């Protein structure tokens, strides 16, 4: 079968795209490599999505999936391992099958960035984690560190403060990147201790991580922790596109607000493209824009 559209990625951008392609009458296949919902599923609370004053990321993702499934979403949990977007009939290969469509919407999002310092790899899953919502409960009454200064880091620190005895928030610069409302909540939370202009030089431990070796303005310091949560940003997984579309220096697909690439019939939506603001609301908007562009392309408009 040749689909009208294959959407690669089942996060907010991909599922929103499916909402629009299905309502537009397009035969649609969505491929998701892991779990539907994307990055937002690990957000304990989403408070900045219009008309949803407070919802957990997991609840939001589930509602979105159910909304799209109710209008006939076909989803396969397979990772796209190779794509050929240039021909009129485009191909996506997974470990299990080969799929074809007249248009493709690439919406794979981003994955966690690493610090690349000694001990990080060794202690991943042994005290070092990327997800406070998933692993935070393991540290009830214990001391943990969160590394990063963006929205994710501050949200995770606040979430962990509700579980742990103390949260050490370590950021490499003298000011946080996170939005002001989160910074105010962190400042008011007694269990969070902030370390500014501080970097983790090494994760130290035995079978599990026990200490962080920090470089601070006052010199080197060993900080005893039971766990550490990395929240130092995200990286796009766009490498298999490199032969076909322009990527910027950080690996994001160069595409504008119309979500079009220079390859006809190949669209890109959400955090994996170049954009000034990566938020749930902009990912949802991209899904709608990319889907509408795909519909227009198929109509020859
Ligand atoms: P981010 O905004 O890119 O922040 C990453 C943080 O990690 C920055 O503070 C950065 O420091 C730091 N960092 C990067 N590389 C580092 C390194 N090698 N060593 C030490 N620190 C390093 O990433 P994010 O917090 O994951 O957020 C990603 C996007 O999602 C953002 O656009 C964010 O607004 C959005 N988001 C939104 C919500 C929400 O709306 N509720 C929640 C979570 C995330 P510098 O500040 O020095 O660069």
GROMACS .gro file of C-alpha atoms in nm, residues 57-227:
model
  171
   57UNK     CA    1   0.281   1.535   3.062
   58UNK     CA    2   0.179   1.169   3.061
   59UNK     CA    3  -0.191   1.257   3.089
   60UNK     CA    4  -0.159   1.513   2.810
   61UNK     CA    5   0.013   1.259   2.582
   62UNK     CA    6  -0.249   0.993   2.654
   63UNK     CA    7  -0.536   1.232   2.580
   64UNK     CA    8  -0.374   1.338   2.255
   65UNK     CA    9  -0.319   0.975   2.149
   66UNK     CA   10  -0.679   0.883   2.231
   67UNK     CA   11  -0.806   1.186   2.040
   68UNK     CA   12  -0.614   1.082   1.727
   69UNK     CA   13  -0.695   0.711   1.768
   70UNK     CA   14  -1.064   0.797   1.786
   71UNK     CA   15  -1.045   0.920   1.426
   72UNK     CA   16  -0.859   0.616   1.294
   73UNK     CA   17  -0.488   0.654   1.367
   74UNK     CA   18  -0.275   0.363   1.249
   75UNK     CA   19   0.040   0.354   1.462
   76UNK     CA   20   0.330   0.110   1.446
   77UNK     CA   21   0.599   0.103   1.713
   78UNK     CA   22   0.898   0.072   1.480
   79UNK     CA   23   1.202   0.295   1.437
   80UNK     CA   24   1.274   0.446   1.095
   81UNK     CA   25   1.622   0.318   1.012
   82UNK     CA   26   1.649   0.456   0.659
   83UNK     CA   27   1.441   0.687   0.446
   84UNK     CA   28   1.433   0.785   0.081
   85UNK     CA   29   1.241   1.112   0.066
   86UNK     CA   30   1.339   1.229  -0.280
   87UNK     CA   31   1.138   1.006  -0.514
   88UNK     CA   32   0.773   1.085  -0.581
   89UNK     CA   33   0.682   0.767  -0.388
   90UNK     CA   34   0.888   0.792  -0.070
   91UNK     CA   35   1.018   0.497   0.132
   92UNK     CA   36   1.075   0.441   0.503
   93UNK     CA   37   1.255   0.128   0.623
   94UNK     CA   38   1.236  -0.015   0.972
   95UNK     CA   39   1.388  -0.335   1.111
   96UNK     CA   40   1.062  -0.512   1.022
   97UNK     CA   41   0.923  -0.368   0.701
   98UNK     CA   42   0.939  -0.113   0.422
   99UNK     CA   43   0.663   0.147   0.397
  100UNK     CA   44   0.576   0.385   0.116
  101UNK     CA   45   0.394   0.716   0.096
  102UNK     CA   46   0.348   1.020  -0.125
  103UNK     CA   47   0.453   1.254   0.155
  104UNK     CA   48   0.657   1.225   0.473
  105UNK     CA   49   0.640   1.431   0.791
  106UNK     CA   50   0.955   1.401   1.001
  107UNK     CA   51   0.876   1.473   1.367
  108UNK     CA   52   1.130   1.276   1.568
  109UNK     CA   53   1.193   1.536   1.835
  110UNK     CA   54   1.516   1.533   2.032
  111UNK     CA   55   1.693   1.311   2.288
  112UNK     CA   56   1.886   1.396   2.607
  113UNK     CA   57   2.228   1.558   2.574
  114UNK     CA   58   2.515   1.406   2.774
  115UNK     CA   59   2.783   1.588   2.971
  116UNK     CA   60   3.051   1.353   2.835
  117UNK     CA   61   3.252   1.358   3.156
  118UNK     CA   62   3.416   1.064   3.338
  119UNK     CA   63   3.176   0.832   3.521
  120UNK     CA   64   2.864   0.949   3.335
  121UNK     CA   65   2.831   0.644   3.112
  122UNK     CA   66   2.935   0.403   3.388
  123UNK     CA   67   2.667   0.522   3.633
  124UNK     CA   68   2.378   0.568   3.388
  125UNK     CA   69   2.098   0.363   3.542
  126UNK     CA   70   2.307   0.330   3.860
  127UNK     CA   71   2.226   0.660   4.019
  128UNK     CA   72   2.250   0.877   3.709
  129UNK     CA   73   1.920   0.935   3.531
  130UNK     CA   74   1.762   1.156   3.264
  131UNK     CA   75   1.413   1.150   3.412
  132UNK     CA   76   1.299   1.264   3.756
  133UNK     CA   77   0.937   1.163   3.694
  134UNK     CA   78   1.045   0.809   3.608
  135UNK     CA   79   1.313   0.754   3.875
  136UNK     CA   80   1.252   1.019   4.142
  137UNK     CA   81   1.050   0.788   4.369
  138UNK     CA   82   1.365   0.576   4.419
  139UNK     CA   83   1.520   0.868   4.611
  140UNK     CA   84   1.254   0.929   4.875
  141UNK     CA   85   1.415   1.107   5.171
  142UNK     CA   86   1.757   1.107   4.999
  143UNK     CA   87   1.990   1.373   4.856
  144UNK     CA   88   2.006   1.419   4.482
  145UNK     CA   89   2.157   1.657   4.230
  146UNK     CA   90   2.000   1.805   3.918
  147UNK     CA   91   2.238   1.934   3.654
  148UNK     CA   92   2.121   2.207   3.416
  149UNK     CA   93   1.967   2.553   3.418
  150UNK     CA   94   1.677   2.532   3.171
  151UNK     CA   95   1.306   2.469   3.223
  152UNK     CA   96   1.357   2.095   3.247
  153UNK     CA   97   1.622   2.120   3.519
  154UNK     CA   98   1.418   2.357   3.734
  155UNK     CA   99   1.097   2.159   3.687
  156UNK     CA  100   1.279   1.839   3.784
  157UNK     CA  101   1.438   2.006   4.087
  158UNK     CA  102   1.094   2.123   4.207
  159UNK     CA  103   0.945   1.780   4.150
  160UNK     CA  104   1.229   1.610   4.340
  161UNK     CA  105   1.201   1.859   4.627
  162UNK     CA  106   0.862   1.703   4.695
  163UNK     CA  107   1.026   1.360   4.741
  164UNK     CA  108   1.387   1.406   4.849
  165UNK     CA  109   1.546   1.555   5.162
  166UNK     CA  110   1.765   1.791   4.958
  167UNK     CA  111   1.813   1.880   4.592
  168UNK     CA  112   2.144   2.026   4.473
  169UNK     CA  113   2.080   2.223   4.153
  170UNK     CA  114   2.404   2.265   3.960
  171UNK     CA  115   2.429   2.512   3.673
  172UNK     CA  116   2.733   2.612   3.470
  173UNK     CA  117   2.649   2.982   3.442
  174UNK     CA  118   2.570   3.259   3.689
  175UNK     CA  119   2.204   3.279   3.581
  176UNK     CA  120   1.938   3.025   3.491
  177UNK     CA  121   1.795   2.995   3.141
  178UNK     CA  122   1.456   2.876   3.272
  179UNK     CA  123   1.151   3.103   3.266
  180UNK     CA  124   1.110   3.351   3.550
  181UNK     CA  125   0.809   3.179   3.709
  182UNK     CA  126   1.010   2.859   3.760
  183UNK     CA  127   1.309   3.052   3.895
  184UNK     CA  128   1.085   3.216   4.155
  185UNK     CA  129   0.946   2.881   4.267
  186UNK     CA  130   1.297   2.736   4.294
  187UNK     CA  131   1.416   3.034   4.499
  188UNK     CA  132   1.124   2.985   4.738
  189UNK     CA  133   1.185   2.610   4.784
  190UNK     CA  134   1.399   2.554   5.092
  191UNK     CA  135   1.506   2.203   4.995
  192UNK     CA  136   1.677   2.325   4.676
  193UNK     CA  137   2.035   2.448   4.704
  194UNK     CA  138   2.163   2.616   4.389
  195UNK     CA  139   2.526   2.602   4.276
  196UNK     CA  140   2.591   2.866   4.010
  197UNK     CA  141   2.894   2.876   3.777
  198UNK     CA  142   2.958   2.515   3.876
  199UNK     CA  143   3.029   2.219   3.649
  200UNK     CA  144   3.033   1.846   3.710
  201UNK     CA  145   3.383   1.722   3.628
  202UNK     CA  146   3.326   1.359   3.727
  203UNK     CA  147   3.068   1.116   3.865
  204UNK     CA  148   3.240   0.917   4.141
  205UNK     CA  149   3.118   0.597   4.307
  206UNK     CA  150   3.147   0.224   4.346
  207UNK     CA  151   2.851   0.015   4.225
  208UNK     CA  152   2.643   0.334   4.224
  209UNK     CA  153   2.721   0.700   4.202
  210UNK     CA  154   2.814   0.840   4.546
  211UNK     CA  155   2.970   1.181   4.478
  212UNK     CA  156   3.000   1.451   4.218
  213UNK     CA  157   3.334   1.619   4.164
  214UNK     CA  158   3.242   1.982   4.101
  215UNK     CA  159   3.445   2.267   3.959
  216UNK     CA  160   3.320   2.583   4.127
  217UNK     CA  161   3.448   2.942   4.137
  218UNK     CA  162   3.595   2.854   4.479
  219UNK     CA  163   3.780   2.552   4.343
  220UNK     CA  164   3.710   2.182   4.339
  221UNK     CA  165   3.445   2.032   4.567
  222UNK     CA  166   3.316   1.679   4.630
  223UNK     CA  167   2.940   1.668   4.676
  224UNK     CA  168   2.788   1.352   4.828
  225UNK     CA  169   2.465   1.247   4.653
  226UNK     CA  170   2.246   0.939   4.627
  227UNK     CA  171   2.147   1.018   4.271
   0.00000   0.00000   0.00000
